[in-house]
mmCIF file with all atom_site columns, C-alpha atoms in Angstrom:
data_model
loop_
_atom_site.group_PDB
_atom_site.id
_atom_site.type_symbol
_atom_site.label_atom_id
_atom_site.label_alt_id
_atom_site.label_comp_id
_atom_site.label_asym_id
_atom_site.label_entity_id
_atom_site.label_seq_id
_atom_site.pdbx_PDB_ins_code
_atom_site.Cartn_x
_atom_site.Cartn_y
_atom_site.Cartn_z
_atom_site.occupancy
_atom_site.B_iso_or_equiv
_atom_site.pdbx_formal_charge
_atom_site.auth_seq_id
_atom_site.auth_comp_id
_atom_site.auth_asym_id
_atom_site.auth_atom_id
_atom_site.pdbx_PDB_model_num
ATOM 1  C CA . VAL R 1 1  ? -10.829 6.953   -0.136  1.00 0.00 ? 18 VAL R CA 1
ATOM 2  C CA . VAL R 1 2  ? -7.056  6.713   -0.558  1.00 0.00 ? 19 VAL R CA 1
ATOM 3  C CA . ALA R 1 3  ? -5.605  5.172   -3.736  1.00 0.00 ? 20 ALA R CA 1
ATOM 4  C CA . GLU R 1 4  ? -2.097  3.918   -2.961  1.00 0.00 ? 21 GLU R CA 1
ATOM 5  C CA . LEU R 1 5  ? -0.015  3.724   -6.124  1.00 0.00 ? 22 LEU R CA 1
ATOM 6  C CA . GLY R 1 6  ? 3.146   2.554   -4.399  1.00 0.00 ? 23 GLY R CA 1
ATOM 7  C CA . ARG R 1 7  ? 5.613   3.202   -1.620  1.00 0.00 ? 24 ARG R CA 1
ATOM 8  C CA . LEU R 1 8  ? 9.030   4.745   -1.750  1.00 0.00 ? 25 LEU R CA 1
ATOM 9  C CA . PRO R 1 9  ? 11.536  4.884   1.096   1.00 0.00 ? 26 PRO R CA 1
ATOM 10 C CA . LEU R 1 10 ? 13.235  8.286   1.235   1.00 0.00 ? 27 LEU R CA 1
ATOM 11 C CA . THR R 1 11 ? 15.539  9.805   3.787   1.00 0.00 ? 28 THR R CA 1
ATOM 12 C CA . ILE R 1 12 ? 14.620  13.229  5.146   1.00 0.00 ? 29 ILE R CA 1
ATOM 13 C CA . GLY R 1 13 ? 17.634  14.592  3.287   1.00 0.00 ? 30 GLY R CA 1
ATOM 14 C CA . ASN R 1 14 ? 16.458  13.146  -0.036  1.00 0.00 ? 31 ASN R CA 1
ATOM 15 C CA . LEU R 1 15 ? 12.930  14.407  0.600   1.00 0.00 ? 32 LEU R CA 1
ATOM 16 C CA . MET R 1 16 ? 14.157  17.924  1.352   1.00 0.00 ? 33 MET R CA 1
ATOM 17 C CA . ALA R 1 17 ? 16.355  17.872  -1.769  1.00 0.00 ? 34 ALA R CA 1
ATOM 18 C CA . LEU R 1 18 ? 13.414  17.222  -4.131  1.00 0.00 ? 35 LEU R CA 1
ATOM 19 C CA . LYS R 1 19 ? 12.792  19.906  -6.694  1.00 0.00 ? 36 LYS R CA 1
ATOM 20 C CA . VAL R 1 20 ? 10.275  20.582  -9.444  1.00 0.00 ? 37 VAL R CA 1
ATOM 21 C CA . GLY R 1 21 ? 10.895  18.191  -12.335 1.00 0.00 ? 38 GLY R CA 1
ATOM 22 C CA . ASP R 1 22 ? 12.342  15.352  -10.229 1.00 0.00 ? 39 ASP R CA 1
ATOM 23 C CA . THR R 1 23 ? 10.888  11.900  -10.863 1.00 0.00 ? 40 THR R CA 1
ATOM 24 C CA . LEU R 1 24 ? 10.143  9.403   -8.095  1.00 0.00 ? 41 LEU R CA 1
ATOM 25 C CA . ARG R 1 25 ? 10.228  5.751   -9.160  1.00 0.00 ? 42 ARG R CA 1
ATOM 26 C CA . LEU R 1 26 ? 7.580   3.696   -7.413  1.00 0.00 ? 43 LEU R CA 1
ATOM 27 C CA . ASP R 1 27 ? 7.892   0.025   -6.483  1.00 0.00 ? 44 ASP R CA 1
ATOM 28 C CA . VAL R 1 28 ? 5.145   -1.138  -8.886  1.00 0.00 ? 45 VAL R CA 1
ATOM 29 C CA . PRO R 1 29 ? 5.008   -1.580  -12.665 1.00 0.00 ? 46 PRO R CA 1
ATOM 30 C CA . VAL R 1 30 ? 2.924   0.794   -14.818 1.00 0.00 ? 47 VAL R CA 1
ATOM 31 C CA . ASN R 1 31 ? 0.144   -1.805  -15.050 1.00 0.00 ? 48 ASN R CA 1
ATOM 32 C CA . GLY R 1 32 ? 0.472   -2.768  -11.371 1.00 0.00 ? 49 GLY R CA 1
ATOM 33 C CA . ASP R 1 33 ? -2.265  -2.890  -8.779  1.00 0.00 ? 50 ASP R CA 1
ATOM 34 C CA . VAL R 1 34 ? -3.534  0.106   -6.855  1.00 0.00 ? 51 VAL R CA 1
ATOM 35 C CA . ILE R 1 35 ? -4.702  -0.505  -3.299  1.00 0.00 ? 52 ILE R CA 1
ATOM 36 C CA . LEU R 1 36 ? -7.807  1.404   -2.207  1.00 0.00 ? 53 LEU R CA 1
ATOM 37 C CA . ARG R 1 37 ? -8.087  2.250   1.482   1.00 0.00 ? 54 ARG R CA 1
ATOM 38 C CA . ILE R 1 38 ? -10.953 3.707   3.461   1.00 0.00 ? 55 ILE R CA 1
ATOM 39 C CA . ASP R 1 39 ? -10.177 4.815   7.012   1.00 0.00 ? 56 ASP R CA 1
ATOM 40 C CA . GLU R 1 40 ? -6.802  3.001   6.860   1.00 0.00 ? 57 GLU R CA 1
ATOM 41 C CA . GLN R 1 41 ? -8.522  -0.282  5.964   1.00 0.00 ? 58 GLN R CA 1
ATOM 42 C CA . VAL R 1 42 ? -7.654  -1.926  2.625   1.00 0.00 ? 59 VAL R CA 1
ATOM 43 C CA . LEU R 1 43 ? -10.927 -2.751  0.887   1.00 0.00 ? 60 LEU R CA 1
ATOM 44 C CA . PHE R 1 44 ? -10.296 -2.960  -2.860  1.00 0.00 ? 61 PHE R CA 1
ATOM 45 C CA . ARG R 1 45 ? -7.669  -3.663  -5.494  1.00 0.00 ? 62 ARG R CA 1
ATOM 46 C CA . GLY R 1 46 ? -7.760  -1.636  -8.702  1.00 0.00 ? 63 GLY R CA 1
ATOM 47 C CA . GLN R 1 47 ? -5.958  -0.775  -11.918 1.00 0.00 ? 64 GLN R CA 1
ATOM 48 C CA . PRO R 1 48 ? -4.923  2.718   -13.041 1.00 0.00 ? 65 PRO R CA 1
ATOM 49 C CA . THR R 1 49 ? -6.830  3.982   -16.081 1.00 0.00 ? 66 THR R CA 1
ATOM 50 C CA . THR R 1 50 ? -8.300  7.196   -17.434 1.00 0.00 ? 67 THR R CA 1
ATOM 51 C CA . ALA R 1 51 ? -11.831 8.561   -17.636 1.00 0.00 ? 68 ALA R CA 1
ATOM 52 C CA . GLY R 1 52 ? -11.853 11.231  -20.306 1.00 0.00 ? 69 GLY R CA 1
ATOM 53 C CA . THR R 1 53 ? -9.005  13.565  -19.381 1.00 0.00 ? 70 THR R CA 1
ATOM 54 C CA . GLN R 1 54 ? -8.784  12.457  -15.743 1.00 0.00 ? 71 GLN R CA 1
ATOM 55 C CA . LEU R 1 55 ? -6.731  9.785   -14.040 1.00 0.00 ? 72 LEU R CA 1
ATOM 56 C CA . ALA R 1 56 ? -9.005  7.054   -12.636 1.00 0.00 ? 73 ALA R CA 1
ATOM 57 C CA . ILE R 1 57 ? -8.934  3.713   -10.819 1.00 0.00 ? 74 ILE R CA 1
ATOM 58 C CA . GLN R 1 58 ? -10.962 0.749   -12.079 1.00 0.00 ? 75 GLN R CA 1
ATOM 59 C CA . VAL R 1 59 ? -11.945 -1.488  -9.161  1.00 0.00 ? 76 VAL R CA 1
ATOM 60 C CA . VAL R 1 60 ? -11.049 -5.085  -10.066 1.00 0.00 ? 77 VAL R CA 1
ATOM 61 C CA . GLU R 1 61 ? -11.465 -6.876  -6.741  1.00 0.00 ? 78 GLU R CA 1
ATOM 62 C CA . ARG R 1 62 ? -13.150 -6.416  -3.386  1.00 0.00 ? 79 ARG R CA 1
ATOM 63 C CA . LEU R 1 63 ? -10.783 -7.881  -0.835  1.00 0.00 ? 80 LEU R CA 1
ATOM 64 C CA . SER R 1 64 ? -11.996 -10.322 1.775   1.00 0.00 ? 81 SER R CA 1
ATOM 65 C CA . THR R 1 65 ? -11.168 -9.812  5.451   1.00 0.00 ? 82 THR R CA 1
ATOM 66 C CA . LYS R 1 66 ? -8.472  -12.504 5.169   1.00 0.00 ? 83 LYS R CA 1
ATOM 67 C CA . ALA R 1 67 ? -6.890  -10.928 2.059   1.00 0.00 ? 84 ALA R CA 1
ATOM 68 C CA . ARG R 1 68 ? -6.971  -7.463  3.662   1.00 0.00 ? 85 ARG R CA 1
ATOM 69 C CA . SER R 1 69 ? -4.880  -8.614  6.585   1.00 0.00 ? 86 SER R CA 1
ATOM 70 C CA . LYS R 1 70 ? -2.171  -9.915  4.196   1.00 0.00 ? 87 LYS R CA 1
ATOM 71 C CA . THR R 1 71 ? -1.899  -6.745  2.102   1.00 0.00 ? 88 THR R CA 1
ATOM 72 C CA . PRO R 1 72 ? 1.496   -5.035  2.544   1.00 0.00 ? 89 PRO R CA 1
ATOM 73 C CA . GLY R 1 73 ? 1.349   -1.803  4.482   1.00 0.00 ? 90 GLY R CA 1
ATOM 74 C CA . SER R 1 74 ? -2.081  -2.437  5.978   1.00 0.00 ? 91 SER R CA 1
#
C-alpha cells in the first residue's frame, strides 16, 4: 500500500541540493486528502491522522472504477 500525500516537481539540481532540515511544501492542505494506491492502482481516499504516537491514514472513501480513472497521477 502506498499513501500519496502530495506531489512536488523538483529539478535534479534542487533535489541534489536538499539538506537535513529543509522543508518541502506539498501541493495539498494539511487537512487534504491522501490517495491510497495498491500496485499502482488508486483504490481509496483517506485523511491523515494519528494512532497513538504514529502517523496514520483514516480511509474515508473506496473509489469506484470510474473515480479511479479520474484521479490525478493514476
